[in-house]
Every structure is written in structure tokens, then in C-alpha cells.
């Protein structure tokens, strides 16, 4: 059975039903996420872009001139331009965007090929990292970009494990620029994931729509409701899809029927929020040292520049 079908079947058989957040991004889901980044309530992407614009010059002065710039989950490369522009004032830049979406990679290449030599990698993050670092030029340091607080989608122990795996693909002196959304007032965080326009609700419910389309299921989307919760203990926003009624849904593509009680939820995403000092601990226990940190004032968000030890 295909990976998606298998993951859906396993996730919906758990006591707390769940669907993995990576499946939020089909073509419609990616378009809805792009719309989210323009919402007044969702300040995260703008903060990320502001910081990169304002500090790209400093960043370029701090890192050794990289033989390769690797970006994990490049998306369309909108935020990356100022960094590449600052780096190329010294040397021409070879840029390796890694993404699972060929659409995103194509757009990224179109957007950035005027300032860098773009080598798109359509792979998972760590496979892409391995492929690029395997034939790295000797002594040419690497700069890895992991922006947009995508790290927040990992459970904390998995984030550390991921960063360690990343570190083992690197050599001492290589750099990592990590963007992470910080803990802020609860109401602001909740509004960012439950906007009054309903775009985030559409983004979330589209996951059930995708199951209907790709796995021939019969979820009645109107009988489900988007939910955003702040989990204080885990310091994360959780997105859920709650059933408005008692109902069943059949998913032909994975041969299961699923029952829902009124109010029961499917957990679809976690966005962990960080404390500034937490970044130091994360770096420390994954084999990096923090070289610099920049925090946005309007929307607490941090860019943390690390060096591999
Ligand atoms: C792209 C994973 C950083 O967690 O804030 C936006 C995705 N989910 N609104 C995030 C998202 C709901 C976003 N990341």
C-alpha cells in the first residue's frame, strides 16, 4: 500500500486519531499555506523575512565563504534572496534547495537563478543533505538554512535527533541558520492558527479533502470543524479537526471505516514554540555552538546562527 494510505490507516486507528502534518501540503494545501503567510494574524513569515533582510549582511560577514548553501524545505525561495545576495558580494554562490515538491523547486529556481547557481534536489531533507555533502569541495564550508520554524513541527526529542543527524552530515566549521518561532502571548498565538477569515481552517480541513480525493474516502467536510489549542505543558499549538456529530467515514483506499463521537478530534499538526535560551540548549546537545541570534521585535521569532563543533 502506498505510504500515504498506510500512514492514514495507522493514524486513524490510534486512540487519539491523527494525520501527519506533512500531508497538509498537496497543491491546494500549499496554496492555502501561502495564503496563511499573508494573514495579518500570522506574523511568523513576515518576522522571518524581516530578520533575514535586516541581518543578511552581518550573517555573510560571520560565516566563512560557503562552497554550498543548502536550504531544507526551500519552498519558493522568497526569504532566501537577501542571504544569497549578501553572500555573492564576496563569491559566486552555489545554492542547493531541497524540497519534496517539484513545483516549489521549479519556482525557487526561476526566482533565484539570477543571483545563484541553483541545483534543486527533490528529496527528503536528510537524503538531500547526504547527496549534496557527499561530493562537497574539500575545505569549502557549507551553510545550511532551515527557516520558517519548520523545526517546530517536530516533537522536541525528534527535533534534537533531527539536528544531530543534520550535524553528522556536516563538518566542523560548517554553519546552520535556524529560524524558530518564540513563545508569545497566548491570544496572539491562538489567533495565528485560528484566523477569523477561516484560511487556516480551510488549510486544516483540506487534509480530509485530500484523503477523500486520493484515497477515495467519504468524509463529509461540513461535519468537521477546525480547532487550534495551546498546549502549555508542551509549549505548542496543536491543530485538530473535531467531529461535529457522531458519524462514520469509509476510506476505500486503505480499506477501513472510522467512527467518530461528537467532539472527538483528529490531531493534524503541532507547532512547537521556543524560548530564546532553549536554542542554546538545542545547539549544545546536537553538536553546534551558537554564533549569533537575532530576534524580531514586532513578532517574537529568532534566527539562530550555529557553527558545527
Ligand atoms: C510552515 C510548519 C512553520 O507551524 O506555523 C501555519 C504551518 N500551520 N498555520 C506553522 C502552519 C498552520 C507552519 N509551518
Short mmCIF file of C-alpha atoms and ligand atoms in Angstrom, two decimals:
data_model
loop_
_atom_site.label_atom_id
_atom_site.label_comp_id
_atom_site.label_asym_id
_atom_site.label_seq_id
_atom_site.Cartn_x
_atom_site.Cartn_y
_atom_site.Cartn_z
CA UNK A 1 0.00 0.00 0.00
CA UNK A 2 1.20 3.49 -0.78
CA UNK A 3 2.87 5.45 2.01
CA UNK A 4 0.02 7.96 2.36
CA UNK A 5 -2.64 5.22 2.66
CA UNK A 6 -0.57 3.36 5.22
CA UNK A 7 0.04 6.46 7.31
CA UNK A 8 -3.67 7.42 7.22
CA UNK A 9 -4.74 3.93 8.26
CA UNK A 10 -2.26 3.77 11.13
CA UNK A 11 -3.03 7.31 12.31
CA UNK A 12 -6.79 6.90 12.34
CA UNK A 13 -6.61 3.62 14.30
CA UNK A 14 -4.91 5.26 17.29
CA UNK A 15 -6.97 6.14 20.38
CA UNK A 16 -6.16 9.82 19.72
CA UNK A 17 -6.69 9.82 15.96
CA UNK A 18 -4.01 11.62 14.00
CA UNK A 19 -2.94 12.50 10.46
CA UNK A 20 0.66 13.54 9.83
CA UNK A 21 1.21 17.24 9.12
CA UNK A 22 3.47 16.61 6.12
CA UNK A 23 0.34 15.62 4.16
CA UNK A 24 -1.15 19.11 4.60
CA UNK A 25 0.85 20.25 1.58
CA UNK A 26 -0.74 18.95 -1.60
CA UNK A 27 -1.27 21.51 -4.35
CA UNK A 28 -4.31 23.12 -2.70
CA UNK A 29 -2.77 22.84 0.77
CA UNK A 30 0.42 24.59 -0.38
CA UNK A 31 -1.64 27.39 -1.92
CA UNK A 32 -3.62 27.74 1.33
CA UNK A 33 -0.41 27.84 3.36
CA UNK A 34 0.91 30.56 1.07
CA UNK A 35 -2.33 32.49 1.78
CA UNK A 36 -1.78 31.97 5.54
CA UNK A 37 1.58 33.75 5.29
CA UNK A 38 -0.29 36.89 4.18
CA UNK A 39 -2.81 36.86 7.07
CA UNK A 40 -2.47 39.80 9.47
CA UNK A 41 -2.78 37.34 12.40
CA UNK A 42 0.07 35.11 11.16
CA UNK A 43 3.14 37.26 11.77
CA UNK A 44 5.62 34.39 11.65
CA UNK A 45 6.65 34.51 7.99
CA UNK A 46 6.91 38.31 7.92
CA UNK A 47 9.11 38.25 11.04
CA UNK A 48 11.33 35.61 9.42
CA UNK A 49 11.63 37.68 6.24
CA UNK A 50 12.28 40.92 8.14
CA UNK A 51 15.11 39.37 10.15
CA UNK A 52 16.74 37.88 7.07
CA UNK A 53 16.50 41.17 5.20
CA UNK A 54 17.90 43.18 8.10
CA UNK A 55 20.74 40.85 9.09
CA UNK A 56 21.81 39.20 5.82
CA UNK A 57 24.88 41.45 5.65
CA UNK A 58 26.04 40.59 9.19
CA UNK A 59 25.36 36.93 8.53
CA UNK A 60 27.50 36.98 5.38
CA UNK A 61 30.32 38.59 7.41
CA UNK A 62 30.08 35.97 10.14
CA UNK A 63 30.12 32.75 8.11
CA UNK A 64 33.14 31.52 6.18
CA UNK A 65 32.51 31.90 2.46
CA UNK A 66 30.45 28.80 1.69
CA UNK A 67 31.14 26.40 -1.17
CA UNK A 68 27.47 25.45 -0.99
CA UNK A 69 24.31 26.92 0.52
CA UNK A 70 21.79 24.18 1.27
CA UNK A 71 18.19 25.02 2.14
CA UNK A 72 15.90 22.47 3.77
CA UNK A 73 12.30 22.91 2.63
CA UNK A 74 13.08 25.80 0.32
CA UNK A 75 9.51 26.44 -0.69
CA UNK A 76 9.63 29.15 -3.33
CA UNK A 77 12.77 30.77 -2.03
CA UNK A 78 11.15 34.13 -1.22
CA UNK A 79 13.05 34.57 2.05
CA UNK A 80 16.36 33.30 0.75
CA UNK A 81 17.12 36.05 -1.74
CA UNK A 82 18.69 38.58 0.70
CA UNK A 83 21.05 35.92 2.08
CA UNK A 84 22.22 34.79 -1.35
CA UNK A 85 22.55 38.41 -2.43
CA UNK A 86 24.72 39.25 0.58
CA UNK A 87 26.93 36.16 0.13
CA UNK A 88 27.56 36.74 -3.52
CA UNK A 89 29.10 40.13 -2.87
CA UNK A 90 32.14 38.05 -1.91
CA UNK A 91 31.92 34.97 -4.12
CA UNK A 92 29.54 33.35 -6.61
CA UNK A 93 27.04 31.15 -4.77
CA UNK A 94 26.06 27.54 -5.39
CA UNK A 95 22.58 27.04 -3.92
CA UNK A 96 21.02 23.62 -3.29
CA UNK A 97 17.33 23.88 -2.37
CA UNK A 98 15.91 20.60 -1.02
CA UNK A 99 12.16 20.08 -1.17
CA UNK A 100 9.75 17.22 -1.83
CA UNK A 101 7.64 19.45 -4.09
CA UNK A 102 8.87 19.70 -7.69
CA UNK A 103 6.52 22.67 -8.13
CA UNK A 104 8.21 24.58 -5.29
CA UNK A 105 11.69 23.71 -6.58
CA UNK A 106 10.86 24.87 -10.10
CA UNK A 107 9.59 28.20 -8.78
CA UNK A 108 12.56 28.54 -6.48
CA UNK A 109 14.94 28.00 -9.40
CA UNK A 110 13.09 30.55 -11.52
CA UNK A 111 13.14 33.14 -8.72
CA UNK A 112 16.79 32.81 -7.72
CA UNK A 113 18.79 31.76 -10.77
CA UNK A 114 19.67 35.40 -11.47
CA UNK A 115 21.80 35.57 -8.30
CA UNK A 116 22.95 31.97 -7.73
CA UNK A 117 23.78 28.75 -9.46
CA UNK A 118 20.67 26.76 -8.43
CA UNK A 119 20.83 22.95 -8.08
CA UNK A 120 17.37 21.71 -7.00
CA UNK A 121 17.20 18.44 -5.03
CA UNK A 122 13.84 16.71 -4.95
CA UNK A 123 14.36 14.53 -1.88
CA UNK A 124 13.76 14.29 1.84
CA UNK A 125 15.89 16.70 3.92
CA UNK A 126 18.46 14.21 5.15
CA UNK A 127 18.75 12.31 1.85
CA UNK A 128 19.25 15.63 0.08
CA UNK A 129 21.85 16.70 2.65
CA UNK A 130 23.75 13.46 2.15
CA UNK A 131 23.65 13.82 -1.63
CA UNK A 132 24.97 17.38 -1.59
CA UNK A 133 27.64 16.94 1.10
CA UNK A 134 28.92 13.70 -0.43
CA UNK A 135 30.68 15.50 -3.27
CA UNK A 136 31.47 18.72 -1.44
CA UNK A 137 34.58 20.52 -2.46
CA UNK A 138 37.33 19.90 0.10
CA UNK A 139 37.75 22.66 2.67
CA UNK A 140 34.80 24.59 1.27
CA UNK A 141 32.44 25.16 4.19
CA UNK A 142 28.70 24.59 3.89
CA UNK A 143 25.89 26.87 5.08
CA UNK A 144 22.58 25.13 5.82
CA UNK A 145 19.34 27.14 6.02
CA UNK A 146 16.39 25.72 7.95
CA UNK A 147 13.94 28.62 8.08
CA UNK A 148 10.29 29.35 8.89
CA UNK A 149 10.20 27.41 12.19
CA UNK A 150 9.66 24.12 10.38
CA UNK A 151 11.75 22.67 13.24
CA UNK A 152 8.64 23.39 15.37
CA UNK A 153 6.73 20.60 13.66
CA UNK A 154 8.97 18.00 15.33
CA UNK A 155 8.24 16.74 18.83
CA UNK A 156 11.08 18.09 20.98
CA UNK A 157 13.03 14.80 21.27
CA UNK A 158 12.68 14.29 17.50
CA UNK A 159 13.93 17.83 16.86
CA UNK A 160 17.13 17.02 18.75
CA UNK A 161 17.50 13.74 16.91
CA UNK A 162 16.98 15.51 13.58
CA UNK A 163 19.55 18.20 14.42
CA UNK A 164 22.06 15.52 15.41
CA UNK A 165 21.51 13.73 12.11
CA UNK A 166 21.99 17.03 10.35
CA UNK A 167 25.18 17.65 12.31
CA UNK A 168 26.61 14.27 11.34
CA UNK A 169 26.24 15.18 7.66
CA UNK A 170 28.37 18.30 8.34
CA UNK A 171 31.99 19.04 9.22
CA UNK A 172 33.39 21.23 11.98
CA UNK A 173 33.16 24.88 10.95
CA UNK A 174 30.03 24.42 8.79
CA UNK A 175 27.11 26.71 9.62
CA UNK A 176 23.39 26.30 10.24
CA UNK A 177 20.89 29.15 10.24
CA UNK A 178 17.80 28.00 12.14
CA UNK A 179 14.57 30.03 12.27
CA UNK A 180 12.27 29.36 15.24
CA UNK A 181 9.03 30.92 16.42
CA UNK A 182 9.13 32.03 20.06
CA UNK A 183 6.56 31.70 22.85
CA UNK A 184 4.41 34.82 22.97
CA UNK A 185 1.03 35.86 24.41
CA UNK A 186 -1.41 33.00 24.22
CA UNK A 187 -4.10 35.02 22.43
CA UNK A 188 -1.69 36.05 19.67
CA UNK A 189 -0.52 32.50 19.15
CA UNK A 190 -4.07 31.17 19.03
CA UNK A 191 -5.25 33.84 16.58
CA UNK A 192 -2.35 32.98 14.26
CA UNK A 193 -3.69 29.43 13.99
CA UNK A 194 -7.42 30.28 14.07
CA UNK A 195 -7.83 33.37 11.93
CA UNK A 196 -11.27 34.96 11.57
CA UNK A 197 -11.07 34.67 7.76
CA UNK A 198 -11.04 30.89 8.06
CA UNK A 199 -7.97 30.34 5.87
CA UNK A 200 -6.25 28.16 8.49
CA UNK A 201 -9.49 26.21 8.94
CA UNK A 202 -9.52 25.57 5.18
CA UNK A 203 -5.85 24.56 5.27
CA UNK A 204 -6.58 22.06 8.04
CA UNK A 205 -9.84 20.65 6.62
CA UNK A 206 -8.19 20.25 3.21
CA UNK A 207 -6.31 17.33 4.73
CA UNK A 208 -9.61 15.41 4.94
CA UNK A 209 -10.41 16.65 1.45
CA UNK A 210 -7.12 15.20 0.27
CA UNK A 211 -7.97 11.84 1.89
CA UNK A 212 -11.30 11.94 0.03
CA UNK A 213 -9.62 12.73 -3.29
CA UNK A 214 -6.60 10.48 -3.13
CA UNK A 215 -7.87 7.55 -1.06
CA UNK A 216 -11.46 7.52 -2.24
CA UNK A 217 -12.95 8.33 1.16
CA UNK A 218 -16.30 9.90 2.05
CA UNK A 219 -15.52 12.37 4.84
CA UNK A 220 -18.36 14.95 4.99
CA UNK A 221 -16.22 18.05 5.49
CA UNK A 222 -19.16 20.14 6.72
CA UNK A 223 -19.48 17.80 9.69
CA UNK A 224 -15.98 18.63 10.89
CA UNK A 225 -14.56 21.73 12.49
CA UNK A 226 -11.08 23.26 12.71
CA UNK A 227 -9.63 23.63 16.20
CA UNK A 228 -6.43 25.30 17.47
CA UNK A 229 -5.26 24.65 21.03
CA UNK A 230 -2.35 25.92 23.08
CA UNK A 231 -0.73 23.05 24.96
CA UNK A 232 1.02 24.83 27.83
CA UNK A 233 2.96 21.84 29.10
CA UNK A 234 4.48 21.05 25.69
CA UNK A 235 4.63 24.72 24.63
CA UNK A 236 2.98 24.08 21.31
CA UNK A 237 -0.03 24.98 19.21
CA UNK A 238 -1.94 21.88 18.17
CA UNK A 239 -4.29 21.83 15.22
CA UNK A 240 -7.12 19.35 15.43
CA UNK A 241 -10.16 18.53 13.31
CA UNK A 242 -13.18 17.94 15.58
CA UNK A 243 -16.23 15.92 14.63
CA UNK A 244 -19.42 17.97 14.98
CA UNK A 245 -21.63 14.83 15.18
CA UNK A 246 -21.48 11.07 15.74
CA UNK A 247 -20.50 9.74 12.32
CA UNK A 248 -18.54 7.18 10.34
CA UNK A 249 -16.33 7.60 7.29
CA UNK A 250 -15.10 4.91 4.90
CA UNK A 251 -11.72 5.12 3.28
CA UNK A 252 -11.72 2.67 0.35
CA UNK A 253 -8.10 3.34 -0.49
CA UNK A 254 -6.97 1.83 2.79
CA UNK A 255 -9.90 -0.50 3.43
CA UNK A 256 -11.09 0.96 6.74
CA UNK A 257 -14.18 2.53 8.24
CA UNK A 258 -13.64 5.05 11.01
CA UNK A 259 -16.10 6.08 13.73
CA UNK A 260 -16.28 9.47 15.39
CA UNK A 261 -18.06 10.60 18.55
CA UNK A 262 -19.29 14.18 18.73
CA UNK A 263 -16.33 16.35 19.75
CA UNK A 264 -13.75 13.66 19.06
CA UNK A 265 -10.71 15.00 17.18
CA UNK A 266 -8.06 14.11 14.65
CA UNK A 267 -4.75 15.72 15.62
CA UNK A 268 -3.16 17.11 12.44
CA UNK A 269 -0.22 19.32 13.45
CA UNK A 270 1.96 20.54 16.30
CA UNK A 271 3.84 23.84 16.07
CA UNK A 272 6.23 23.99 18.98
CA UNK A 273 7.17 27.43 20.26
CA UNK A 274 10.60 28.11 21.70
CA UNK A 275 12.21 30.10 24.49
CA UNK A 276 15.30 32.10 23.42
CA UNK A 277 17.52 30.22 25.91
CA UNK A 278 16.15 26.92 24.63
CA UNK A 279 18.02 27.47 21.36
CA UNK A 280 21.32 27.40 23.27
CA UNK A 281 20.42 24.04 24.80
CA UNK A 282 19.30 22.64 21.45
CA UNK A 283 22.58 23.71 19.82
CA UNK A 284 24.65 22.40 22.72
CA UNK A 285 23.13 18.92 22.72
CA UNK A 286 23.24 18.46 18.96
CA UNK A 287 26.90 19.34 18.40
CA UNK A 288 26.73 23.02 17.48
CA UNK A 289 27.74 26.33 19.11
CA UNK A 290 25.57 29.41 18.82
CA UNK A 291 27.40 32.14 16.95
CA UNK A 292 24.68 34.80 16.80
CA UNK A 293 20.96 35.29 17.41
CA UNK A 294 18.56 37.90 16.03
CA UNK A 295 15.07 38.39 17.46
CA UNK A 296 12.26 40.30 15.79
CA UNK A 297 10.62 42.94 17.99
CA UNK A 298 7.19 43.03 16.41
CA UNK A 299 6.68 39.27 16.37
CA UNK A 300 8.97 37.30 18.70
CA UNK A 301 10.86 34.99 16.35
CA UNK A 302 14.55 34.07 16.39
CA UNK A 303 17.17 33.43 13.72
CA UNK A 304 19.91 31.44 15.36
CA UNK A 305 23.27 31.06 13.60
CA UNK A 306 25.15 27.94 14.65
CA UNK A 307 28.59 26.55 13.93
CA UNK A 308 29.25 22.80 13.85
CA UNK A 309 31.73 21.87 16.61
C1 LIG B 1 5.16 26.03 7.98
C2 LIG B 1 5.16 24.50 9.78
C3 LIG B 1 6.00 26.68 10.12
O1 LIG B 1 3.62 25.60 12.03
O2 LIG B 1 3.30 27.72 11.74
C4 LIG B 1 0.64 27.51 9.54
C5 LIG B 1 2.45 25.67 9.24
N1 LIG B 1 0.15 25.54 10.24
N2 LIG B 1 -0.59 27.54 10.06
C6 LIG B 1 3.49 26.59 11.31
C7 LIG B 1 1.12 26.24 9.67
C8 LIG B 1 -0.89 26.34 10.48
C9 LIG B 1 3.62 26.43 9.79
N3 LIG B 1 4.97 25.89 9.43
#
